């Protein structure tokens, strides 16, 4: 077989000149002849091993940096839903939470493990709470939130569109189930001021929740869900509601409660006075209070670091394996003799 | 059934038959929408999508806005409906033009100009020169005193030469004025589509001639869409009108061809559908269980205690809708689009333009380019396909003297010229037959040159040669033929023409020599059709030898013979001939029988030898394509020896030491059977040898084989890489294609003439050579090319690239749909199995329509190997033939990849965006971004050659994704207001994307590199060689033995049993075609001892040579 010209990687075979055809050249012509200049990358050992090495060299430091960042975040997590139930109701928490006559007051003492610099974010965390449940996540009406009752299409709010014969503002399950535990913080004798302003997204306040939409007929029905709203505050200022209505994608989520705008020192003890109103007992959910500082990556999250380190290590490993393979078993490229295709070629 | 047409009788047949309105339209304005919708919805995929779209209207179960399905669905429907409407509108316009054309028709005895659509059966239609014939007419008058007229039938059969038509004898000599008043009845068959037959009778009523029944043949008709030429006027009776004409009946939408790839894609779609149903059932049950156990406790979800009766169905239906994107709605559109582009690439290809005639290649059928890459059998015609079909008279043998043997050109042979000038009677007679025993029409051009209009190239060559030898046939007026020989004008009157049919294989003329009044019979035909009827006592040995000798040189031979008829013998026979010609039933057979009675006792004069040169590049093309593992069969109407010689000269079969030719012959059924069995036995034992074994069979034996020993013949067909079938009829060609197709082989039929049309239509791929025998084949074909050698490029370059590209595109389409669907499924496990969609409607719709479909479309420019490499290593085509790039196993790879990527994207997004960042819209966009990045890298990694367009599409698409989402993020009304701006400012977003890309792509890169380097496929090896400039060690001569069946028990094969193929071709790992295709070896010598004289093989042929 003819062996001479297999190595040409340039495209564009000799195109015969055809009389009567204009435009022999040009990008369009090359496209039509499928002859556009092309670059054909090839996986050589050098490039592949170098790529993996480079990936390793990027990801391992990245992992270390993100892990360090995550470690620099100080976080206090306190689960209070069990502890806050008085001993006598521990066996029947549901009775405790549904009975309005029982005081829901509760005190928690949190020890600051390391000094925390302001701002310190206060979150409440719910576990095993399906804000992403289909029935739940759809049960809202964005138009109503922005324009109020003028748009009386509350159909998407099923099953909570009306109470009595009157529409509810804000309608729907999400608003109805608004979280209603409250927290007060004090350190030593002084009260720790929690800034509850600007906890919701500005874009939501400005463009998603109406400035002249007021709660109406809310929590008036036979079923009381969560918090009640001040009927004299427009929705755009009901920041707890706005935060709550940014539904979480995961069954375990944190929502911003406020910011503490002063530093906390290590070993400070923070006293939390809380109202344990919200019912998570019926479905075994957990309630946690979280105080956390922040970094450029957000809150404490080791995942970035661990994943980066893992991927970096994997890339390094692969690059070493391929290097060894290449050294031990170098293959001349383009040599087809070792393939079975050719075994029979001796016969001809 | 017969129809009776009353000539010029407006009343009786007015309502009986349809008027002449032609309608090719599929739709009318009113029924367009329902009919078109009905047609589109008769496809399963469309029904499925419609069901999904309807379900989405139910807001209780729809996960997203119904627009996300309705939008693409309506778009797809609108596109194909528009295309249909456009085509139909053009059909309507051309119909209208034809219908409103004005023609002269006799109405109530007066010639009137009416619209063509108002012609009724029985009307007399007048045509003038160059008029198009509006419906099928039986001629009754012509301007020619002999009653002749000339028509051009190019629109019907593609043949550009003029054909003569003659008015029936009964109408001969009727005065022009009386033609208006003619009355009579024509008895003709009900409309059919055979344009070569019209067996009818005509009887004119008094006062016109007697009550004699006058037979009509196709010669007495002019058919719709022909043109009247060289005739001042003609008139005829309309017998078939409107859509009942012969042309109208033969029209019809050919069945759409489905490629092997489409079938595979359908199969995979079916598998995905089943998978989807399983997923839906599992999730549906899980969802209902979770609802009953958990969700009832979740007070904030407020589940009613008692739901409606269909409550159990809601969750499964939700999941059905959520998973419906598993089957990509865009795949059909994408495939149609790229297939159209493949076809365009074929049309545009400058290297497939026939420079001689400037005919570009053309892909008529845009849907089957991938099949070109999977061809396993090529069935080729010989004349005009392998050869040029430019006939040149080269040699002859007259009365035992060979002319033209020295210099290869009889016209320059001094001896022949001498014999002509000395007027040797045999030679003169020989030349006379050459000149006039034909159906050629001489026409005189303005300059005085004589041009010949011949229906067959052979006749043309003979007449031309005779003219060069001073026997000039210069005029034909009616029945009188005029020949000039050495300034002497000879006249002959044609009494009867015994036409050529493929069964008779000869034609004869009965004519009267006007010089001396003798009646002569002149015959010319194939040797086996002439020599057996030689005069008793005449030695034909000489001629047999001559025929053999010429055949070995690859020349086409014709034997010429004549005899003188006695007057009474002619009279007697003439009556029989007339009678046979007027029968309605089996006319052809009866005529042949009568002809037989006169064509005997012939004085054989000699043999002519005509050369038909091979086209350029035929041997190379055949060699290359055979290396690519394609088997060649030659199906020809020519005789065995000629066919074998052509086959030898174009590498079709190899000469003796390497090749072996087995012959199946026999005159009786039994002989054929024994011969067939013997060949089969030989085939079985020799398949393991590195020898080209071929079989040759002629039409006669093939007939027995096909009708009585189909099973054995099928087995033989499977065993044999090469076959030569000679003397086969068009229907036999089609039957052979059918046999190979029934064994599940991909067949390509290539031919150039009308006799190949059936084969071309029958085969998976029909290729027509737009050659000299008219455009008939090219019109019926899926592809038309100018020269046989372009087939190489068509298959190896266009076919192979198309296959590779579609393989990638279709699997990728499933990959990206599965990817997003898997993420939805995973998400449902953390959202209470309630069927929440993680992605919003806009994203879901745009994902399929914009984000993922654009980059993959430019894969139509991808080339895994350069064209030169492929042409040099045609064996690489094996990957396409065996379906290595698209099969359940490769598909499983893509399935696994999408599962893996879905896991990566899902895990990273929910962990990176946990707790305080777990806002729904954000998580959704992070996951979507991950999918987009991954798919961009997947396309990039699977692309073998990057042109500027690929870069633009892949990276531009990525930029486009951000642009689109930024726009949506800037709209306060949209659900994702500010989300994308917010995300792009977060380092954690970019780190997540980086992690996803790395985690998703590194294992794939590692596996790809490992395979590429340590387990390379042949494609990889060639890529390495091509791109790194390494030494290309010959991929060599794989002994082409693609006989997967041999390993099985061949005897168990039945015709209906499809080719047994391992569905999993061990893709990418074990690439030895020989490993799977080889058969067990048997000692080579076995055949030699078996060889007997009754098996004429090559050694004999070659010795004679």
PDB file of C-alpha atoms in Angstrom, chain B residues 888-1001:
ATOM      1  CA  UNK B 888     -26.726  -0.099  22.500  1.00  0.00           C
ATOM      2  CA  UNK B 889     -23.271  -0.417  23.958  1.00  0.00           C
ATOM      3  CA  UNK B 890     -22.009   3.033  22.987  1.00  0.00           C
ATOM      4  CA  UNK B 891     -25.353   4.364  24.013  1.00  0.00           C
ATOM      5  CA  UNK B 892     -24.897   2.793  27.410  1.00  0.00           C
ATOM      6  CA  UNK B 893     -21.656   4.725  27.633  1.00  0.00           C
ATOM      7  CA  UNK B 894     -23.462   7.981  27.007  1.00  0.00           C
ATOM      8  CA  UNK B 895     -26.181   6.978  29.427  1.00  0.00           C
ATOM      9  CA  UNK B 896     -23.559   6.317  32.075  1.00  0.00           C
ATOM     10  CA  UNK B 897     -21.892   9.593  31.304  1.00  0.00           C
ATOM     11  CA  UNK B 898     -25.086  11.552  31.779  1.00  0.00           C
ATOM     12  CA  UNK B 899     -25.792   9.716  35.028  1.00  0.00           C
ATOM     13  CA  UNK B 900     -22.297  10.469  36.260  1.00  0.00           C
ATOM     14  CA  UNK B 901     -22.509  14.101  35.275  1.00  0.00           C
ATOM     15  CA  UNK B 902     -25.915  14.437  36.864  1.00  0.00           C
ATOM     16  CA  UNK B 903     -24.530  13.065  40.124  1.00  0.00           C
ATOM     17  CA  UNK B 904     -21.584  15.430  39.978  1.00  0.00           C
ATOM     18  CA  UNK B 905     -23.691  18.476  39.251  1.00  0.00           C
ATOM     19  CA  UNK B 906     -26.341  17.613  41.781  1.00  0.00           C
ATOM     20  CA  UNK B 907     -24.025  16.758  44.647  1.00  0.00           C
ATOM     21  CA  UNK B 908     -21.810  19.765  44.145  1.00  0.00           C
ATOM     22  CA  UNK B 909     -24.680  22.204  43.820  1.00  0.00           C
ATOM     23  CA  UNK B 910     -26.549  21.021  46.886  1.00  0.00           C
ATOM     24  CA  UNK B 911     -23.442  20.891  49.017  1.00  0.00           C
ATOM     25  CA  UNK B 912     -21.896  24.103  47.839  1.00  0.00           C
ATOM     26  CA  UNK B 913     -25.220  25.850  48.169  1.00  0.00           C
ATOM     27  CA  UNK B 914     -26.343  24.387  51.440  1.00  0.00           C
ATOM     28  CA  UNK B 915     -27.943  26.046  54.462  1.00  0.00           C
ATOM     29  CA  UNK B 916     -28.015  29.802  54.219  1.00  0.00           C
ATOM     30  CA  UNK B 917     -27.496  29.744  50.438  1.00  0.00           C
ATOM     31  CA  UNK B 918     -30.038  27.101  49.624  1.00  0.00           C
ATOM     32  CA  UNK B 919     -32.376  29.507  47.885  1.00  0.00           C
ATOM     33  CA  UNK B 920     -34.329  27.656  45.190  1.00  0.00           C
ATOM     34  CA  UNK B 921     -33.643  29.889  42.220  1.00  0.00           C
ATOM     35  CA  UNK B 922     -29.966  30.098  43.020  1.00  0.00           C
ATOM     36  CA  UNK B 923     -29.485  26.383  43.436  1.00  0.00           C
ATOM     37  CA  UNK B 924     -31.383  25.865  40.227  1.00  0.00           C
ATOM     38  CA  UNK B 925     -29.158  28.234  38.289  1.00  0.00           C
ATOM     39  CA  UNK B 926     -26.000  26.755  39.759  1.00  0.00           C
ATOM     40  CA  UNK B 927     -27.068  23.304  38.646  1.00  0.00           C
ATOM     41  CA  UNK B 928     -28.087  24.582  35.226  1.00  0.00           C
ATOM     42  CA  UNK B 929     -24.794  26.410  34.782  1.00  0.00           C
ATOM     43  CA  UNK B 930     -23.000  23.213  35.700  1.00  0.00           C
ATOM     44  CA  UNK B 931     -24.920  21.325  33.005  1.00  0.00           C
ATOM     45  CA  UNK B 932     -24.155  23.953  30.399  1.00  0.00           C
ATOM     46  CA  UNK B 933     -20.462  24.015  31.198  1.00  0.00           C
ATOM     47  CA  UNK B 934     -20.229  20.269  31.224  1.00  0.00           C
ATOM     48  CA  UNK B 935     -22.018  19.890  27.940  1.00  0.00           C
ATOM     49  CA  UNK B 936     -19.781  22.503  26.351  1.00  0.00           C
ATOM     50  CA  UNK B 937     -16.746  20.551  27.454  1.00  0.00           C
ATOM     51  CA  UNK B 938     -18.276  17.263  26.372  1.00  0.00           C
ATOM     52  CA  UNK B 939     -18.864  18.632  22.891  1.00  0.00           C
ATOM     53  CA  UNK B 940     -15.370  20.064  22.860  1.00  0.00           C
ATOM     54  CA  UNK B 941     -13.870  16.790  23.920  1.00  0.00           C
ATOM     55  CA  UNK B 942     -15.793  14.774  21.375  1.00  0.00           C
ATOM     56  CA  UNK B 943     -14.897  17.161  18.589  1.00  0.00           C
ATOM     57  CA  UNK B 944     -12.039  15.928  16.523  1.00  0.00           C
ATOM     58  CA  UNK B 945     -11.347  18.983  14.471  1.00  0.00           C
ATOM     59  CA  UNK B 946     -12.104  22.502  15.516  1.00  0.00           C
ATOM     60  CA  UNK B 947     -12.914  24.972  12.849  1.00  0.00           C
ATOM     61  CA  UNK B 948     -13.706  28.540  13.672  1.00  0.00           C
ATOM     62  CA  UNK B 949     -17.398  27.682  13.600  1.00  0.00           C
ATOM     63  CA  UNK B 950     -17.023  25.043  16.247  1.00  0.00           C
ATOM     64  CA  UNK B 951     -15.210  27.424  18.530  1.00  0.00           C
ATOM     65  CA  UNK B 952     -17.856  30.029  17.918  1.00  0.00           C
ATOM     66  CA  UNK B 953     -20.690  27.648  18.604  1.00  0.00           C
ATOM     67  CA  UNK B 954     -19.262  25.960  21.663  1.00  0.00           C
ATOM     68  CA  UNK B 955     -17.809  28.928  23.490  1.00  0.00           C
ATOM     69  CA  UNK B 956     -20.183  31.438  21.997  1.00  0.00           C
ATOM     70  CA  UNK B 957     -23.028  29.321  23.243  1.00  0.00           C
ATOM     71  CA  UNK B 958     -21.586  29.398  26.720  1.00  0.00           C
ATOM     72  CA  UNK B 959     -21.398  33.173  26.538  1.00  0.00           C
ATOM     73  CA  UNK B 960     -24.912  33.156  25.103  1.00  0.00           C
ATOM     74  CA  UNK B 961     -26.137  31.247  28.117  1.00  0.00           C
ATOM     75  CA  UNK B 962     -24.939  33.990  30.413  1.00  0.00           C
ATOM     76  CA  UNK B 963     -26.261  36.695  28.135  1.00  0.00           C
ATOM     77  CA  UNK B 964     -29.731  35.160  28.037  1.00  0.00           C
ATOM     78  CA  UNK B 965     -29.790  34.680  31.781  1.00  0.00           C
ATOM     79  CA  UNK B 966     -28.546  38.166  32.453  1.00  0.00           C
ATOM     80  CA  UNK B 967     -31.374  39.486  30.357  1.00  0.00           C
ATOM     81  CA  UNK B 968     -33.870  37.456  32.344  1.00  0.00           C
ATOM     82  CA  UNK B 969     -32.199  38.527  35.553  1.00  0.00           C
ATOM     83  CA  UNK B 970     -32.653  42.143  34.552  1.00  0.00           C
ATOM     84  CA  UNK B 971     -36.412  41.804  34.133  1.00  0.00           C
ATOM     85  CA  UNK B 972     -38.177  42.510  37.428  1.00  0.00           C
ATOM     86  CA  UNK B 973     -41.175  40.492  36.327  1.00  0.00           C
ATOM     87  CA  UNK B 974     -39.264  37.311  35.784  1.00  0.00           C
ATOM     88  CA  UNK B 975     -38.898  34.759  38.502  1.00  0.00           C
ATOM     89  CA  UNK B 976     -35.141  34.867  38.332  1.00  0.00           C
ATOM     90  CA  UNK B 977     -34.819  38.626  38.752  1.00  0.00           C
ATOM     91  CA  UNK B 978     -31.265  39.515  39.853  1.00  0.00           C
ATOM     92  CA  UNK B 979     -30.387  35.881  40.436  1.00  0.00           C
ATOM     93  CA  UNK B 980     -27.697  35.614  37.789  1.00  0.00           C
ATOM     94  CA  UNK B 981     -26.069  38.924  38.737  1.00  0.00           C
ATOM     95  CA  UNK B 982     -26.052  37.808  42.322  1.00  0.00           C
ATOM     96  CA  UNK B 983     -24.473  34.464  41.432  1.00  0.00           C
ATOM     97  CA  UNK B 984     -21.827  35.885  39.168  1.00  0.00           C
ATOM     98  CA  UNK B 985     -20.580  38.051  42.001  1.00  0.00           C
ATOM     99  CA  UNK B 986     -20.140  35.092  44.311  1.00  0.00           C
ATOM    100  CA  UNK B 987     -16.753  33.350  44.328  1.00  0.00           C
ATOM    101  CA  UNK B 988     -18.526  30.258  45.547  1.00  0.00           C
ATOM    102  CA  UNK B 989     -20.481  30.117  42.281  1.00  0.00           C
ATOM    103  CA  UNK B 990     -17.365  30.112  40.173  1.00  0.00           C
ATOM    104  CA  UNK B 991     -15.616  27.633  42.425  1.00  0.00           C
ATOM    105  CA  UNK B 992     -18.665  25.358  42.187  1.00  0.00           C
ATOM    106  CA  UNK B 993     -18.638  25.574  38.404  1.00  0.00           C
ATOM    107  CA  UNK B 994     -14.918  24.904  38.367  1.00  0.00           C
ATOM    108  CA  UNK B 995     -15.379  21.904  40.632  1.00  0.00           C
ATOM    109  CA  UNK B 996     -18.219  20.504  38.567  1.00  0.00           C
ATOM    110  CA  UNK B 997     -16.325  20.856  35.335  1.00  0.00           C
ATOM    111  CA  UNK B 998     -13.209  19.304  36.760  1.00  0.00           C
ATOM    112  CA  UNK B 999     -14.986  16.488  38.544  1.00  0.00           C
ATOM    113  CA  UNK B1000     -17.113  15.783  35.496  1.00  0.00           C
ATOM    114  CA  UNK B1001     -14.463  15.978  32.844  1.00  0.00           C
TER     115      UNK B1001
END
